[in-house]
Structure formats: structure tokens, C-alpha cells
PDB file of C-alpha atoms in Angstrom:
ATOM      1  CA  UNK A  21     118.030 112.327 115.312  1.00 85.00           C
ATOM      2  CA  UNK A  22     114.785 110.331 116.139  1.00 90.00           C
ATOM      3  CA  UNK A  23     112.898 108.357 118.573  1.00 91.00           C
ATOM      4  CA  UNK A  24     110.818 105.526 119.334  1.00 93.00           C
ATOM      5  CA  UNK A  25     108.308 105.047 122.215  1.00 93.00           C
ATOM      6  CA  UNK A  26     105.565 102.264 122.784  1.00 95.00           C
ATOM      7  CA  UNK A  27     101.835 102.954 123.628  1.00 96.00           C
ATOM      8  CA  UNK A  28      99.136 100.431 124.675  1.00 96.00           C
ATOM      9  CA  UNK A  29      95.556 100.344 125.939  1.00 96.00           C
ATOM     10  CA  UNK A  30      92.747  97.795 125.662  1.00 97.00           C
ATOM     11  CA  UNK A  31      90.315  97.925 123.396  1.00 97.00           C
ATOM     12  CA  UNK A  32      86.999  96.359 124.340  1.00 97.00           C
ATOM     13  CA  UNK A  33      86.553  94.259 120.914  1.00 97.00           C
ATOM     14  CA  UNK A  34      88.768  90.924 120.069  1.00 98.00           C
ATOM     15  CA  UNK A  35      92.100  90.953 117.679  1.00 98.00           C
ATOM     16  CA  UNK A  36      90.253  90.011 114.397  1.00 98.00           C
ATOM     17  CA  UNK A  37      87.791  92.970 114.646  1.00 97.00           C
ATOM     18  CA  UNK A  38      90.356  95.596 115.539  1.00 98.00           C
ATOM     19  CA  UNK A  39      92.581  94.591 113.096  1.00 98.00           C
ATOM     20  CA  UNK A  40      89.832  94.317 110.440  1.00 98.00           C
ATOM     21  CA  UNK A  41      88.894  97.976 111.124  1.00 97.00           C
ATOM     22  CA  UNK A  42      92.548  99.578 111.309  1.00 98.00           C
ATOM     23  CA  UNK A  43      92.751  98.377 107.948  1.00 98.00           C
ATOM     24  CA  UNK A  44      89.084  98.643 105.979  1.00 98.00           C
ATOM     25  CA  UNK A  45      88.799 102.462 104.933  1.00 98.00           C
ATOM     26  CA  UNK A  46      85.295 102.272 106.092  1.00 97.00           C
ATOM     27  CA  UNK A  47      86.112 101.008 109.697  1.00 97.00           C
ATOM     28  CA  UNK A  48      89.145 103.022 109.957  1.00 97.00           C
ATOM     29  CA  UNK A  49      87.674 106.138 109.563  1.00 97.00           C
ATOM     30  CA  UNK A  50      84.454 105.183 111.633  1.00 96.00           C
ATOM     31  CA  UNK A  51      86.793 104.266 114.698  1.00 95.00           C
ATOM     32  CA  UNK A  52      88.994 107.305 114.478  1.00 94.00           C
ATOM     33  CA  UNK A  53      86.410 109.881 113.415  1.00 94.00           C
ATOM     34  CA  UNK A  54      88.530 111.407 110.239  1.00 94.00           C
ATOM     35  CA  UNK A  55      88.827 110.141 106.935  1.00 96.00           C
ATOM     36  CA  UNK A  56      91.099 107.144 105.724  1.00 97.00           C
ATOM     37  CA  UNK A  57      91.850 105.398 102.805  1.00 98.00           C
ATOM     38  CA  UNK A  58      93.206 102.556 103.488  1.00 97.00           C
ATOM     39  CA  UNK A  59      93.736  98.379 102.355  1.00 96.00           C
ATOM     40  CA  UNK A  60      94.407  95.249 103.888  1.00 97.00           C
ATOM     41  CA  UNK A  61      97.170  94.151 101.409  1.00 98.00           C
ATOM     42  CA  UNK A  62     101.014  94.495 101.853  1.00 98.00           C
ATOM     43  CA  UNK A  63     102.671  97.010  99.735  1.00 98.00           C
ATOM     44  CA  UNK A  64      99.701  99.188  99.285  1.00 98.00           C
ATOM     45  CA  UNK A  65      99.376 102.830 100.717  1.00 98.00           C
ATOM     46  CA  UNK A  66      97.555 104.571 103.057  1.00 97.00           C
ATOM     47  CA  UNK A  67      96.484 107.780 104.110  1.00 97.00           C
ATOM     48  CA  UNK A  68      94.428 108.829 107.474  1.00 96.00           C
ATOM     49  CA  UNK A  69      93.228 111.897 109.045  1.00 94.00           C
ATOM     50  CA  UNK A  70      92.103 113.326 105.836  1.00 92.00           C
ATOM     51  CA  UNK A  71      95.700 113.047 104.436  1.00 93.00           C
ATOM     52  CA  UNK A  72      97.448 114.245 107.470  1.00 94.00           C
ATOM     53  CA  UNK A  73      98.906 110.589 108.122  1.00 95.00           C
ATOM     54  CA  UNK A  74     100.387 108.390 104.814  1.00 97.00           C
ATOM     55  CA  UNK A  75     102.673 105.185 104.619  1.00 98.00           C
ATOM     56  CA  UNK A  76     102.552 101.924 103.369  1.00 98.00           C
ATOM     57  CA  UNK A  77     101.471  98.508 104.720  1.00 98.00           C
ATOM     58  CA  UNK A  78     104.823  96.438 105.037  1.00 98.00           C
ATOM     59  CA  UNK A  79     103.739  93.424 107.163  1.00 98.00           C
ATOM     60  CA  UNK A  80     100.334  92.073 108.092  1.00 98.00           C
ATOM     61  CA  UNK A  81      99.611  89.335 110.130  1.00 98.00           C
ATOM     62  CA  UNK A  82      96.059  88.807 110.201  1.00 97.00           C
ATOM     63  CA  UNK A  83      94.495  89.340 113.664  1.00 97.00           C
ATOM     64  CA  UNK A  84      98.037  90.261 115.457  1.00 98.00           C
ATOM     65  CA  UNK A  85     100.236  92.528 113.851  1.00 98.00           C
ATOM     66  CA  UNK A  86     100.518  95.615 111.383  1.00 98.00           C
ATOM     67  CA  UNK A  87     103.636  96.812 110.305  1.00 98.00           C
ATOM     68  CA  UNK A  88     103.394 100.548 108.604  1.00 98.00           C
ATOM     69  CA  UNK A  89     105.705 102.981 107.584  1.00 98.00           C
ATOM     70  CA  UNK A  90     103.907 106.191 108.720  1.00 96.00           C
ATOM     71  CA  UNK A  91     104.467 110.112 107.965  1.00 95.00           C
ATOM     72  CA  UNK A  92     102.702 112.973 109.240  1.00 92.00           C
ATOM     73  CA  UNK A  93     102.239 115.981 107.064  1.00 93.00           C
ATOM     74  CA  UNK A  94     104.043 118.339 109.529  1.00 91.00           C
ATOM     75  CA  UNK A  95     107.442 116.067 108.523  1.00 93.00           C
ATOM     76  CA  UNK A  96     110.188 117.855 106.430  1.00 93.00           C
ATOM     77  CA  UNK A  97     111.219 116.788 103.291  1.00 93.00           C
ATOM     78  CA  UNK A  98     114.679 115.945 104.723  1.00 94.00           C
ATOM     79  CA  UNK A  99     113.007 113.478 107.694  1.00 94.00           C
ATOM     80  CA  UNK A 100     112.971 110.152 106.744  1.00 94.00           C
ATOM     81  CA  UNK A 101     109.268 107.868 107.292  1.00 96.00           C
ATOM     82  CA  UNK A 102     108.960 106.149 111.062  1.00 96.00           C
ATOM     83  CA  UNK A 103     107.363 102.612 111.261  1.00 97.00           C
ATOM     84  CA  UNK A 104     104.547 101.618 113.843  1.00 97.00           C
ATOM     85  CA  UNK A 105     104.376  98.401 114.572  1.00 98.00           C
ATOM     86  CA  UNK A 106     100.892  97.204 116.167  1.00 98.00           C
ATOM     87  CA  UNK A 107     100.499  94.237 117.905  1.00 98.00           C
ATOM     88  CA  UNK A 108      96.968  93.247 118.997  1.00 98.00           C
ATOM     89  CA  UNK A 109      96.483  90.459 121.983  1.00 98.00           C
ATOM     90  CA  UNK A 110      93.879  88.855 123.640  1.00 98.00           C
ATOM     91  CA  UNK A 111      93.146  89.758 127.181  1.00 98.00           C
ATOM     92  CA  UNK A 112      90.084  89.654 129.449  1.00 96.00           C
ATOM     93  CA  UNK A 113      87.721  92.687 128.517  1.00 93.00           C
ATOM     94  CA  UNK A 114      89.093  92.472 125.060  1.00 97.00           C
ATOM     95  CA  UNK A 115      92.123  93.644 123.035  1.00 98.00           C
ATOM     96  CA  UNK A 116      95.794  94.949 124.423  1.00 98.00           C
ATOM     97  CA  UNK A 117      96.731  97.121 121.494  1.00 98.00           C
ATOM     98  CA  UNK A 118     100.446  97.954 121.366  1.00 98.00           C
ATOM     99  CA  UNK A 119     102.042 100.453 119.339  1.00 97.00           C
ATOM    100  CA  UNK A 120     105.478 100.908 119.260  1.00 97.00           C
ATOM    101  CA  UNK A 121     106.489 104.171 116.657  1.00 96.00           C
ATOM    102  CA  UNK A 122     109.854 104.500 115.921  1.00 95.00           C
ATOM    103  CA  UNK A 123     112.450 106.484 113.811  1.00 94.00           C
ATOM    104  CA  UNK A 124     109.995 109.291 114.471  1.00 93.00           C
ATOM    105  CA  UNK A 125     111.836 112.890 113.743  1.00 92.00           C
ATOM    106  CA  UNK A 126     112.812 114.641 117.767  1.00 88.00           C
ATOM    107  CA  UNK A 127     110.648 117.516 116.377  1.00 85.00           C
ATOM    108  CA  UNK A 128     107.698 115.299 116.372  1.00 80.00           C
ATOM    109  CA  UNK A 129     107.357 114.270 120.233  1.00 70.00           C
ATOM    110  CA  UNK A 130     103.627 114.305 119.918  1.00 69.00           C
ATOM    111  CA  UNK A 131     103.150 111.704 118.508  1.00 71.00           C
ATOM    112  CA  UNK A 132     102.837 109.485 121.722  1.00 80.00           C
ATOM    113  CA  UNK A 133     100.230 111.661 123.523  1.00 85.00           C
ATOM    114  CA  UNK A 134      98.809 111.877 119.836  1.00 87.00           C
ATOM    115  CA  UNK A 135      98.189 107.954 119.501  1.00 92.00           C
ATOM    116  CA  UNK A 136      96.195 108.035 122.580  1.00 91.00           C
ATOM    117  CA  UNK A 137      94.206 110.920 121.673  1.00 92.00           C
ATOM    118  CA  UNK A 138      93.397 110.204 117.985  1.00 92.00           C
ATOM    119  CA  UNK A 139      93.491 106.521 118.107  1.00 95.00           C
ATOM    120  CA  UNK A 140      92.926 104.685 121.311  1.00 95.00           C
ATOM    121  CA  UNK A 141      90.294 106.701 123.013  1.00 95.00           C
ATOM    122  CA  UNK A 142      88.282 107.265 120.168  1.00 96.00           C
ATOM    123  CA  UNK A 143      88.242 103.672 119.070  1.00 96.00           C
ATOM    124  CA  UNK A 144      87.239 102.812 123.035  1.00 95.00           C
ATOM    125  CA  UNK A 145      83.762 104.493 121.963  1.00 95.00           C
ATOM    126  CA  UNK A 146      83.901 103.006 118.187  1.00 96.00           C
ATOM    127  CA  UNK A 147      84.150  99.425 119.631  1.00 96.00           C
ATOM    128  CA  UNK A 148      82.340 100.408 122.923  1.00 92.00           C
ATOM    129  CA  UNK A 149      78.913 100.788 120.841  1.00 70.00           C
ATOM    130  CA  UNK A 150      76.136  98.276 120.651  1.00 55.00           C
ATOM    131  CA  UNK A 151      75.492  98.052 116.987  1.00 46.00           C
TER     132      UNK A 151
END
């Protein structure tokens, strides 16, 4: 069995920079704090979090939406990969990021707090930074 949930925040930087980040290696790993190897072209893999996280890029819209199939190290061989989808919007203050994960293994449930924890919050400060 899996599951899917959906995750936003807001993100105080516009759609073309967060999008540009989430898929340069440099900015990736800058805005999440762990190592990531990563491209901006569709059919090309990924890892993140030092090899914890790997997929492949399946759709990319540039400035609005990243489709990834994603796997955590801590999946069995027998699970199959779950797919984020990321949508990024415009709002006042900057960015709405939404994440929806799904076909994520029930073994796996932290995954949602995880998004918040490794993702969001740390790219708040990333983006929060006068450079």
C-alpha cells in the first residue's frame, strides 16, 4: 500500500528563483544544507541529501512546476519510486510552494513532516538572506 499527502509554505523569493535553485546542484544544496547533484533537464537524475534522496526529472515547467520521481534510501527493494509534484505560485511576500508526494510506501509516513523540516524551513533562511 502507499500514500500521498500535499505540503505548502511560502517562500520569500519569486517562482523563477526557487525553481532555478531546486534544480542547479549548487543552489540546491545551498538552500537545503546537504549535498545534491542535480540538473535542470527532463530525463536526467538526481540525488540529494548526500545520496539519501534519488529520482529522475520527468516534467519541468520552467518557473511553475517540477515533476520527480523520488526514493529515499530507507525504501525496500520491493517498494516502487513515489513522484512529487511541485508547483510554485506567486503570492504577496513571495512564493506558495506546493508539494504533493505520492505513491510513497505506508512505512514511510515521514516524509510529510520531513518536507517541512529538510526543505521548506531551511530554504525560508536560504532565500531569507541578503546576498
Amino acid at each position: 500500500m502507499t500514500m500521498q499527502f500535499t505540503v505548502s509554505d511560502v517562500l520569500p523569493a519569486t517562482p523563477d528563483e526557487v525553481y532555478a535553485a531546486w534544480l542547479d546542484s549548487d543552489g540546491h544544496t545551498k538552500m537545503t544544507g546537504s549535498p545534491a547533484h542535480v540538473s535542470a533537464d527532463v530525463g536526467r537524475k538526481f540525488d540529494a541529501w548526500d545520496g539519501y534522496i534519488s529520482g529522475e526529472n520527468l516534467e519541468l515547467e520552467r518557473g511553475r512546476r517540477i515533476v520527480q520521481s523520488w526514493r529515499g534510501a530507507s525504501y525496500k527493494d520491493s517498494d516502487g519510486d513515489s513522484q512529487i509534484e511541485v508547483i510554485f505560485e506567486a503570492v504577496e511576500g513571495g512564493t506558495k510552494i506546493t508539494l504533493t508526494h505520492t505513491d510513497v510506501p505506508d512505512d514511510q509516513g515521514s516524509h510529510e513532516t520531513g518536507w517541512s523540516t529538510h526543505y521548506f524551513e531551511p530554504m525560508k533562511s536560504f532565500f531569507g538572506k541578503d546576498d
